[in-house]
Amino acid sequence: MLNKLPSSISALLAIRADGHSLPAGLYTREDVFEADMDVFFHKHWIAIGLECDVPEPGDATVVDIGKTSLILLRNDDAQIRVLHNVCRHRGARLLGEGKTIVSKLVCPYHTWTYELTGELSYAPHMGKDFDKDCHGLKLASFKSIGGLIYVCLSDEPPEDIARLEEAMGPRLAPYDIDNAKVAYQTDVVEEGNWKLTIENNRECYHCSANHPELCVSFVDLDFGFDPEMLSPEDREQADEHFRLYEARTRTWEADGYPSAAIEQLVDCATNFRSQRLIISGAGESQTHDATAASKKLLGHMTRKDLGDTHLWGQNSWNHFMGDHAVVTIVIPLSASRTLVRTKWLVHKDAVEGVDYDLGKLTEVWIATTDQDADLVARAHAGVLDPAYRPGPYSRFSETNLNKFASWYIDRMQAHGY
Ligand code: 3BY
Ligand code: FES
Ligand code: FE
């Protein structure tokens, strides 16, 4: 008789073949989803938002990560705090999801009241021996890197975030993202596992067939291949691409703008890659005609020809251009549903309808995000089909997916799965 017992997670991890997508269960199973949340969203650093989500003292926004709810706020001293959204009395949620303005955090249940530092300042009927100092809100570890907020929910955050800080601090400084303005935000729920969302973002193999709007300005990229493995046509395209990048990177760096690729994608907890990418056509921005959408450039930028500072993280992708930035974070909702939150950033003083047209600013990535949601749903539906078998990644266009899948397996195994 056939053994109908499901394989253990460790058995699924062990059968994954290098160069191939993951075994189905790693994308679809509820127990794997729980393990993923534990390893990747509680023990690793994750992107949750931006300094400019909460520009003024008292601004607060709630971000839910699985069962954890976090309050990102700016306190009265203009400092960022990330607090657990759990009352220290009997645990009630203090704030609901989304943005709000607060002077104090008052629990709706029995009115325990917290300062924006997290300190408990009011707790009626608790007796004269009650020590308010021991009942402040729990703080989450966070880092602001160039205005991007990363949180780690573990008591032992991975130290290798240092390389991300070192690399991105200087690269992001000219864009002054801390002080940018969120001009627009979309929340798209993809009907697929978060790893399919990330895999979809780590390749542009699908771009020419699916992203006509993005392809006006985006140059296909994958720098990880072994030239010896390529067919003569792919080799020719790769050589041309490399020559182009080499020349542009040299000029940008000579002008003082760090541009060369820097990556930490394997043998690490904190996974990232950054490179200054070429914008094609008019060369300025990811818009329908590749010209800038905002007349006011971001931060201290003085040029529109500095390409696209691209940053991938474990649960994020970002594009920083002269006139605007597009930042996206990914939050798994279940094994088969994933929130993709995208924000469009402009200079804080840029005025809609005067300095930028909101339609031109957002149309390319709204279209791209919708197209990607459709692709991820198709991929997830196919992976659920008993006919699915892990397929081979392209050694030309999908080397980053192989790195992602291998990193995923390593990290799960490092945490005892
Ligand atoms: O990293 C990104 O956002 C791009 C856009 C299209 C596919 N991906 C490589
Ligand atoms: Fe918050 Fe009681 S649970 S005051
Ligand atoms: Fe895409």
Tab-separated table of C-alpha atoms and ligand atoms in Angstrom:
chain	number	residue	atom	x	y	z
A	1	MET	CA	0.000	0.000	0.000
A	2	LEU	CA	1.213	3.518	-0.794
A	3	ASN	CA	2.367	5.622	2.105
A	4	LYS	CA	-0.091	8.536	2.167
A	5	LEU	CA	1.540	10.381	5.039
A	6	PRO	CA	2.746	13.842	4.029
A	7	SER	CA	6.519	14.257	3.886
A	8	SER	CA	8.165	16.204	6.663
A	9	ILE	CA	9.298	19.727	5.846
A	10	SER	CA	12.901	18.585	6.147
A	11	ALA	CA	12.280	15.844	3.573
A	12	LEU	CA	10.835	18.425	1.148
A	13	LEU	CA	13.871	20.661	1.684
A	14	ALA	CA	16.223	17.746	1.100
A	15	ILE	CA	14.723	16.684	-2.248
A	16	ARG	CA	14.971	20.117	-3.864
A	17	ALA	CA	17.288	19.807	-6.881
A	18	ASP	CA	19.787	22.605	-7.517
A	19	GLY	CA	18.876	24.688	-10.573
A	20	HIS	CA	15.188	23.891	-10.177
A	21	SER	CA	12.136	25.493	-8.645
A	22	LEU	CA	10.988	24.193	-5.264
A	23	PRO	CA	8.943	21.053	-4.570
A	24	ALA	CA	5.227	21.942	-4.596
A	25	GLY	CA	4.664	21.538	-0.870
A	26	LEU	CA	7.187	24.264	-0.092
A	27	TYR	CA	4.938	26.720	-1.905
A	28	THR	CA	1.562	25.363	-0.877
A	29	ARG	CA	1.532	23.692	2.520
A	30	GLU	CA	0.179	25.393	5.635
A	31	ASP	CA	2.872	23.909	7.881
A	32	VAL	CA	5.555	25.272	5.549
A	33	PHE	CA	3.859	28.647	5.626
A	34	GLU	CA	4.025	28.658	9.434
A	35	ALA	CA	7.709	27.670	9.277
A	36	ASP	CA	8.392	30.419	6.711
A	37	MET	CA	6.761	33.004	8.966
A	38	ASP	CA	8.878	31.798	11.860
A	39	VAL	CA	12.206	31.823	10.000
A	40	PHE	CA	11.913	34.600	7.440
A	41	PHE	CA	9.446	37.014	9.037
A	42	HIS	CA	10.346	36.612	12.716
A	43	LYS	CA	14.034	35.726	12.792
A	44	HIS	CA	15.281	37.782	9.838
A	45	TRP	CA	15.250	41.511	9.174
A	46	ILE	CA	12.219	42.516	7.124
A	47	ALA	CA	11.205	45.734	5.405
A	48	ILE	CA	8.006	47.147	6.951
A	49	GLY	CA	7.768	50.758	5.804
A	50	LEU	CA	9.446	54.126	5.535
A	51	GLU	CA	10.423	57.056	7.716
A	52	CYS	CA	8.256	59.210	5.475
A	53	ASP	CA	5.185	57.059	6.238
A	54	VAL	CA	5.144	58.991	9.526
A	55	PRO	CA	6.570	62.421	8.684
A	56	GLU	CA	5.274	64.380	11.720
A	57	PRO	CA	5.324	63.733	15.493
A	58	GLY	CA	2.168	61.787	16.323
A	59	ASP	CA	1.899	60.098	12.919
A	60	ALA	CA	1.418	56.362	13.316
A	61	THR	CA	0.781	53.437	11.025
A	62	VAL	CA	0.028	49.832	11.854
A	63	VAL	CA	1.656	47.004	9.917
A	64	ASP	CA	0.584	43.417	10.529
A	65	ILE	CA	3.062	40.590	9.949
A	66	GLY	CA	1.277	37.278	10.526
A	67	LYS	CA	-0.013	37.276	14.101
A	68	THR	CA	2.267	40.199	14.994
A	69	SER	CA	0.982	43.734	14.774
A	70	LEU	CA	3.428	46.639	14.838
A	71	ILE	CA	2.931	50.357	15.339
A	72	LEU	CA	5.422	52.449	13.381
A	73	LEU	CA	5.277	55.987	14.743
A	74	ARG	CA	7.148	59.240	15.191
A	75	ASN	CA	7.212	60.395	18.795
A	76	ASP	CA	7.214	63.910	20.226
A	77	ASP	CA	10.994	64.138	19.837
A	78	ALA	CA	10.591	63.312	16.127
A	79	GLN	CA	12.195	59.903	16.735
A	80	ILE	CA	10.944	56.773	15.009
A	81	ARG	CA	9.682	53.977	17.278
A	82	VAL	CA	8.371	50.553	16.390
A	83	LEU	CA	6.092	49.250	19.157
A	84	HIS	CA	4.197	46.013	19.507
A	85	ASN	CA	0.494	46.725	19.158
A	86	VAL	CA	-0.350	44.691	22.259
A	87	CYS	CA	-1.632	46.322	25.440
A	88	ARG	CA	0.357	45.337	28.532
A	89	HIS	CA	-2.886	44.922	30.531
A	90	ARG	CA	-4.732	42.046	28.869
A	91	GLY	CA	-3.273	42.249	25.417
A	92	ALA	CA	-5.892	44.128	23.417
A	93	ARG	CA	-4.852	45.768	20.154
A	94	LEU	CA	-4.334	49.483	20.688
A	95	LEU	CA	-4.742	50.592	17.079
A	96	GLY	CA	-6.439	49.102	14.044
A	97	GLU	CA	-4.632	48.676	10.707
A	98	GLY	CA	-3.713	51.737	8.670
A	99	LYS	CA	-2.642	55.302	9.354
A	100	THR	CA	-3.685	57.566	12.182
A	101	ILE	CA	-2.533	60.556	14.237
A	102	VAL	CA	-2.123	60.100	17.985
A	103	SER	CA	-0.961	62.200	20.917
A	104	LYS	CA	-0.957	59.164	23.220
A	105	LEU	CA	-1.805	55.511	22.683
A	106	VAL	CA	-4.989	54.807	24.618
A	107	CYS	CA	-6.177	51.235	24.819
A	108	PRO	CA	-9.894	51.184	23.967
A	109	TYR	CA	-10.517	48.313	26.405
A	110	HIS	CA	-9.730	49.751	29.881
A	111	THR	CA	-7.981	52.994	28.883
A	112	TRP	CA	-4.428	52.140	29.837
A	113	THR	CA	-2.543	55.008	28.225
A	114	TYR	CA	0.967	54.982	26.758
A	115	GLU	CA	3.267	57.809	25.714
A	116	LEU	CA	4.621	57.679	22.168
A	117	THR	CA	7.879	56.361	23.605
A	118	GLY	CA	5.942	53.268	24.727
A	119	GLU	CA	5.964	54.209	28.448
A	120	LEU	CA	2.778	53.510	30.385
A	121	SER	CA	1.535	56.789	31.892
A	122	TYR	CA	-2.013	55.967	33.059
A	123	ALA	CA	-3.568	52.756	34.363
A	124	PRO	CA	-6.615	53.347	36.583
A	125	HIS	CA	-7.578	51.068	39.510
A	126	MET	CA	-4.296	49.173	39.537
A	127	GLY	CA	-3.485	49.935	43.190
A	128	LYS	CA	-0.712	51.850	44.868
A	129	ASP	CA	1.881	49.090	44.456
A	130	PHE	CA	1.451	48.821	40.728
A	131	ASP	CA	4.677	49.655	38.871
A	132	LYS	CA	3.867	51.419	35.623
A	133	ASP	CA	7.543	51.398	34.666
A	134	CYS	CA	7.409	47.628	34.228
A	135	HIS	CA	4.447	47.761	31.879
A	136	GLY	CA	5.606	49.811	28.897
A	137	LEU	CA	4.844	48.621	25.388
A	138	LYS	CA	7.290	46.113	23.973
A	139	LEU	CA	9.714	47.732	21.504
A	140	ALA	CA	10.715	45.975	18.297
A	141	SER	CA	14.311	46.189	17.025
A	142	PHE	CA	14.439	48.372	13.975
A	143	LYS	CA	16.896	50.111	11.690
A	144	SER	CA	16.347	52.998	9.371
A	145	ILE	CA	18.612	52.536	6.365
A	146	GLY	CA	18.419	55.523	4.068
A	147	GLY	CA	14.841	56.099	5.267
A	148	LEU	CA	13.739	52.475	4.762
A	149	ILE	CA	12.564	50.833	8.000
A	150	TYR	CA	13.699	47.271	8.668
A	151	VAL	CA	12.448	45.369	11.691
A	152	CYS	CA	13.566	42.140	13.320
A	153	LEU	CA	11.126	40.428	15.651
A	154	SER	CA	13.711	38.107	17.150
A	155	ASP	CA	15.711	38.807	20.320
A	156	GLU	CA	18.834	37.952	18.356
A	157	PRO	CA	18.672	39.932	15.125
A	158	PRO	CA	21.117	38.753	12.441
A	159	GLU	CA	24.226	40.926	12.501
A	160	ASP	CA	24.827	40.703	8.784
A	161	ILE	CA	22.420	43.577	8.220
A	162	ALA	CA	25.594	45.642	8.728
A	163	ARG	CA	26.555	45.059	5.098
A	164	LEU	CA	23.181	46.357	3.899
A	165	GLU	CA	23.649	49.453	6.063
A	166	GLU	CA	27.175	50.039	4.811
A	167	ALA	CA	26.195	49.572	1.197
A	168	MET	CA	22.918	51.458	1.121
A	169	GLY	CA	23.573	54.346	3.520
A	170	PRO	CA	25.778	56.191	0.997
A	171	ARG	CA	23.845	54.992	-2.044
A	172	LEU	CA	20.529	56.271	-0.752
A	173	ALA	CA	21.749	59.488	0.897
A	174	PRO	CA	21.304	61.737	-2.184
A	175	TYR	CA	17.646	60.708	-2.517
A	176	ASP	CA	16.904	61.807	1.087
A	177	ILE	CA	14.094	59.273	1.356
A	178	ASP	CA	13.643	60.141	5.073
A	179	ASN	CA	12.114	63.395	3.922
A	180	ALA	CA	10.320	62.306	0.782
A	181	LYS	CA	6.535	62.359	0.391
A	182	VAL	CA	4.403	59.296	-0.229
A	183	ALA	CA	2.430	60.484	-3.256
A	184	TYR	CA	0.488	57.256	-3.710
A	185	GLN	CA	0.161	53.744	-2.301
A	186	THR	CA	-1.437	50.544	-3.538
A	187	ASP	CA	-2.092	47.289	-1.685
A	188	VAL	CA	-2.488	44.396	-4.090
A	189	VAL	CA	-3.223	40.917	-2.761
A	190	GLU	CA	-1.622	38.302	-4.993
A	191	GLU	CA	-3.249	34.875	-4.998
A	192	GLY	CA	0.038	33.073	-4.535
A	193	ASN	CA	2.723	32.082	-2.065
A	194	TRP	CA	5.188	34.809	-1.067
A	195	LYS	CA	8.115	32.878	-2.564
A	196	LEU	CA	6.403	32.903	-5.964
A	197	THR	CA	5.969	36.672	-5.550
A	198	ILE	CA	9.689	37.067	-4.857
A	199	GLU	CA	10.754	34.659	-7.601
A	200	ASN	CA	8.589	36.548	-10.065
A	201	ASN	CA	10.343	39.773	-9.115
A	202	ARG	CA	13.853	38.320	-9.340
A	203	GLU	CA	13.729	37.789	-13.106
A	204	CYS	CA	12.800	39.758	-16.167
A	205	TYR	CA	12.528	36.668	-18.373
A	206	HIS	CA	8.774	37.342	-18.276
A	207	CYS	CA	9.060	41.090	-18.945
A	208	SER	CA	8.958	41.245	-22.756
A	209	ALA	CA	5.854	39.020	-22.897
A	210	ASN	CA	4.028	40.700	-20.019
A	211	HIS	CA	5.208	44.228	-19.182
A	212	PRO	CA	4.921	46.469	-22.282
A	213	GLU	CA	4.774	49.608	-20.101
A	214	LEU	CA	7.827	48.754	-17.985
A	215	CYS	CA	9.856	47.624	-20.998
A	216	VAL	CA	9.966	51.204	-22.334
A	217	SER	CA	12.419	52.109	-19.566
A	218	PHE	CA	13.592	48.830	-18.018
A	219	VAL	CA	16.628	46.958	-19.297
A	220	ASP	CA	16.447	43.240	-18.644
A	221	LEU	CA	18.976	42.201	-16.054
A	222	ASP	CA	20.606	39.058	-14.723
A	223	PHE	CA	24.290	39.255	-14.071
A	224	GLY	CA	24.823	35.917	-12.417
A	225	PHE	CA	25.194	33.590	-15.387
A	226	ASP	CA	28.186	31.581	-16.512
A	227	PRO	CA	28.988	32.758	-20.083
A	228	GLU	CA	30.247	29.288	-20.974
A	229	MET	CA	26.735	27.910	-20.518
A	230	LEU	CA	25.100	30.278	-22.984
A	231	SER	CA	23.884	29.675	-26.510
A	232	PRO	CA	25.681	31.879	-29.109
A	233	GLU	CA	22.661	34.269	-29.369
A	234	ASP	CA	22.362	34.651	-25.583
A	235	ARG	CA	26.119	35.143	-25.373
A	236	GLU	CA	25.957	37.961	-27.913
A	237	GLN	CA	23.145	39.693	-25.996
A	238	ALA	CA	24.965	39.211	-22.699
A	239	ASP	CA	28.231	40.665	-24.059
A	240	GLU	CA	26.431	43.705	-25.428
A	241	HIS	CA	24.665	44.201	-22.118
A	242	PHE	CA	27.891	43.908	-20.125
A	243	ARG	CA	29.691	46.437	-22.340
A	244	LEU	CA	26.838	48.900	-21.878
A	245	TYR	CA	26.804	48.461	-18.097
A	246	GLU	CA	30.571	48.603	-17.772
A	247	ALA	CA	30.732	51.940	-19.572
A	248	ARG	CA	27.829	53.547	-17.673
A	249	THR	CA	28.968	52.248	-14.281
A	250	ARG	CA	32.447	53.663	-14.879
A	251	THR	CA	31.090	57.147	-15.717
A	252	TRP	CA	28.645	57.210	-12.808
A	253	GLU	CA	31.286	56.102	-10.334
A	254	ALA	CA	33.780	58.662	-11.695
A	255	ASP	CA	31.118	61.283	-10.954
A	256	GLY	CA	30.951	60.068	-7.349
A	257	TYR	CA	27.811	57.913	-7.503
A	258	PRO	CA	28.340	54.333	-6.259
A	259	SER	CA	26.861	52.107	-8.928
A	260	ALA	CA	28.570	48.715	-9.134
A	261	ALA	CA	26.619	45.647	-8.106
A	262	ILE	CA	26.836	44.661	-4.468
A	263	GLU	CA	25.088	41.558	-3.293
A	264	GLN	CA	24.674	39.254	-0.342
A	265	LEU	CA	22.364	36.568	-1.664
A	266	VAL	CA	23.792	33.293	-0.361
A	267	ASP	CA	25.489	32.209	2.904
A	268	CYS	CA	23.736	34.975	4.829
A	269	ALA	CA	20.589	35.743	6.774
A	270	THR	CA	20.071	39.244	5.396
A	271	ASN	CA	19.608	38.864	1.679
A	272	PHE	CA	20.020	41.871	-0.637
A	273	ARG	CA	21.311	43.075	-3.992
A	274	SER	CA	21.809	46.574	-5.264
A	275	GLN	CA	23.062	48.034	-8.513
A	276	ARG	CA	22.565	51.270	-10.380
A	277	LEU	CA	20.567	50.147	-13.406
A	278	ILE	CA	20.374	51.784	-16.793
A	279	ILE	CA	17.071	53.357	-17.754
A	280	SER	CA	16.551	52.971	-21.495
A	281	GLY	CA	14.982	55.361	-24.000
A	282	ALA	CA	14.948	58.917	-22.651
A	283	GLY	CA	16.872	57.492	-19.683
A	284	GLU	CA	15.305	59.476	-16.845
A	285	SER	CA	12.579	57.532	-15.112
A	286	GLN	CA	10.253	54.518	-15.173
A	287	THR	CA	7.384	56.302	-16.912
A	288	HIS	CA	5.503	55.682	-20.165
A	289	ASP	CA	8.093	57.678	-22.151
A	290	ALA	CA	11.055	57.280	-19.762
A	291	THR	CA	11.113	61.026	-19.010
A	292	ALA	CA	10.833	62.315	-15.438
A	293	ALA	CA	7.339	62.426	-13.903
A	294	SER	CA	8.248	65.075	-11.325
A	295	LYS	CA	9.881	68.407	-12.085
A	296	LYS	CA	11.237	68.543	-8.533
A	297	LEU	CA	13.922	65.922	-8.182
A	298	LEU	CA	14.202	63.783	-5.061
A	299	GLY	CA	16.266	65.024	-2.116
A	300	HIS	CA	19.606	66.466	-3.167
A	301	MET	CA	19.510	65.041	-6.676
A	302	THR	CA	20.629	67.482	-9.332
A	303	ARG	CA	20.647	65.128	-12.325
A	304	LYS	CA	18.047	63.005	-14.057
A	305	ASP	CA	20.604	60.791	-15.820
A	306	LEU	CA	21.733	58.714	-12.854
A	307	GLY	CA	19.690	55.659	-13.763
A	308	ASP	CA	17.807	53.574	-11.242
A	309	THR	CA	19.368	52.627	-7.900
A	310	HIS	CA	17.792	49.238	-7.544
A	311	LEU	CA	17.564	47.375	-4.236
A	312	TRP	CA	16.223	43.915	-3.635
A	313	GLY	CA	15.686	42.625	-0.117
A	314	GLN	CA	14.199	39.438	1.263
A	315	ASN	CA	10.681	40.918	1.189
A	316	SER	CA	11.120	44.070	-0.856
A	317	TRP	CA	12.171	45.645	-4.119
A	318	ASN	CA	12.905	49.289	-4.698
A	319	HIS	CA	13.760	51.645	-7.536
A	320	PHE	CA	15.267	55.059	-6.762
A	321	MET	CA	15.395	57.402	-9.725
A	322	GLY	CA	16.209	61.103	-10.067
A	323	ASP	CA	12.631	62.304	-9.855
A	324	HIS	CA	10.830	59.600	-7.888
A	325	ALA	CA	11.147	56.259	-6.162
A	326	VAL	CA	8.992	53.156	-6.183
A	327	VAL	CA	9.280	51.005	-3.055
A	328	THR	CA	7.506	47.703	-2.583
A	329	ILE	CA	7.198	45.447	0.418
A	330	VAL	CA	5.818	41.928	0.499
A	331	ILE	CA	3.867	40.528	3.450
A	332	PRO	CA	2.625	36.933	3.345
A	333	LEU	CA	-1.029	36.594	4.407
A	334	SER	CA	-1.388	32.820	4.066
A	335	ALA	CA	0.261	30.013	2.118
A	336	SER	CA	-1.634	31.162	-0.972
A	337	ARG	CA	-2.106	34.930	-0.483
A	338	THR	CA	0.489	37.680	-0.389
A	339	LEU	CA	0.164	41.405	0.141
A	340	VAL	CA	2.229	43.540	-2.231
A	341	ARG	CA	2.359	47.115	-0.931
A	342	THR	CA	3.783	49.707	-3.326
A	343	LYS	CA	4.535	53.366	-2.609
A	344	TRP	CA	5.501	56.121	-5.008
A	345	LEU	CA	7.750	58.760	-3.444
A	346	VAL	CA	8.460	62.302	-4.627
A	347	HIS	CA	10.261	65.314	-3.135
A	348	LYS	CA	8.408	66.447	-0.013
A	349	ASP	CA	7.632	69.841	-1.557
A	350	ALA	CA	6.475	68.491	-4.922
A	351	VAL	CA	2.869	69.468	-5.545
A	352	GLU	CA	0.503	67.200	-7.446
A	353	GLY	CA	-0.741	68.812	-10.674
A	354	VAL	CA	2.024	71.425	-10.496
A	355	ASP	CA	5.283	69.499	-10.200
A	356	TYR	CA	3.996	66.066	-11.149
A	357	ASP	CA	1.065	64.374	-12.752
A	358	LEU	CA	-0.104	61.479	-10.559
A	359	GLY	CA	-1.167	59.409	-13.587
A	360	LYS	CA	2.227	59.661	-15.242
A	361	LEU	CA	3.982	58.997	-11.927
A	362	THR	CA	2.119	55.779	-11.153
A	363	GLU	CA	0.862	54.208	-14.385
A	364	VAL	CA	3.867	52.022	-15.260
A	365	TRP	CA	4.161	50.300	-11.885
A	366	ILE	CA	0.376	50.067	-11.386
A	367	ALA	CA	0.201	48.184	-14.679
A	368	THR	CA	3.311	46.116	-13.883
A	369	THR	CA	2.035	45.198	-10.413
A	370	ASP	CA	-1.331	44.072	-11.794
A	371	GLN	CA	0.373	42.034	-14.498
A	372	ASP	CA	2.660	40.445	-11.914
A	373	ALA	CA	-0.317	39.605	-9.664
A	374	ASP	CA	-1.845	37.710	-12.573
A	375	LEU	CA	1.413	35.839	-13.252
A	376	VAL	CA	1.876	34.878	-9.598
A	377	ALA	CA	-1.724	33.586	-9.407
A	378	ARG	CA	-1.098	31.475	-12.519
A	379	ALA	CA	2.123	30.118	-11.071
A	380	HIS	CA	0.448	29.262	-7.753
A	381	ALA	CA	-2.492	27.528	-9.472
A	382	GLY	CA	-0.035	25.458	-11.503
A	383	VAL	CA	2.032	24.513	-8.473
A	384	LEU	CA	-1.141	23.212	-6.763
A	385	ASP	CA	-1.804	20.891	-9.718
A	386	PRO	CA	-0.698	17.286	-9.077
A	387	ALA	CA	0.994	17.419	-12.503
A	388	TYR	CA	3.482	20.065	-11.269
A	389	ARG	CA	7.118	19.007	-11.103
A	390	PRO	CA	9.922	21.452	-10.186
A	391	GLY	CA	11.188	22.915	-13.468
A	392	PRO	CA	14.640	24.122	-14.551
A	393	TYR	CA	15.565	27.777	-14.087
A	394	SER	CA	17.127	29.500	-17.091
A	395	ARG	CA	20.892	29.713	-16.648
A	396	PHE	CA	20.773	33.015	-18.521
A	397	SER	CA	17.759	34.834	-17.098
A	398	GLU	CA	16.935	33.142	-13.799
A	399	THR	CA	20.203	32.720	-11.925
A	400	ASN	CA	18.843	34.914	-9.125
A	401	LEU	CA	15.946	32.516	-8.634
A	402	ASN	CA	18.343	29.663	-8.138
A	403	LYS	CA	20.176	31.767	-5.556
A	404	PHE	CA	16.884	32.611	-3.842
A	405	ALA	CA	15.648	29.005	-3.762
A	406	SER	CA	19.026	27.721	-2.499
A	407	TRP	CA	19.183	30.473	0.141
A	408	TYR	CA	15.633	29.570	1.213
A	409	ILE	CA	16.592	25.912	1.708
A	410	ASP	CA	19.790	26.836	3.580
A	411	ARG	CA	18.000	29.221	5.926
A	412	MET	CA	15.251	26.718	6.725
A	413	GLN	CA	17.837	24.057	7.444
A	414	ALA	CA	19.910	26.501	9.530
A	415	HIS	CA	16.825	26.912	11.736
A	416	GLY	CA	16.421	23.192	12.213
A	417	TYR	CA	13.785	22.395	9.591
B	1	3BY	O1	13.301	43.986	-9.533
B	1	3BY	C1	12.412	44.439	-10.200
B	1	3BY	O2	11.606	45.180	-9.682
B	1	3BY	C2	12.332	44.044	-11.662
B	1	3BY	C3	11.195	44.597	-12.396
B	1	3BY	C4	10.817	43.587	-13.377
B	1	3BY	C5	11.387	42.337	-12.952
B	1	3BY	N1	12.350	42.615	-11.906
B	1	3BY	C6	13.661	42.136	-12.229
B	2	FES	FE1	-5.717	47.354	27.323
B	2	FES	FE2	-7.171	46.443	29.347
B	2	FES	S1	-6.460	45.353	27.607
B	2	FES	S2	-6.432	48.449	29.020
B	3	FE	FE	7.071	41.318	-13.494
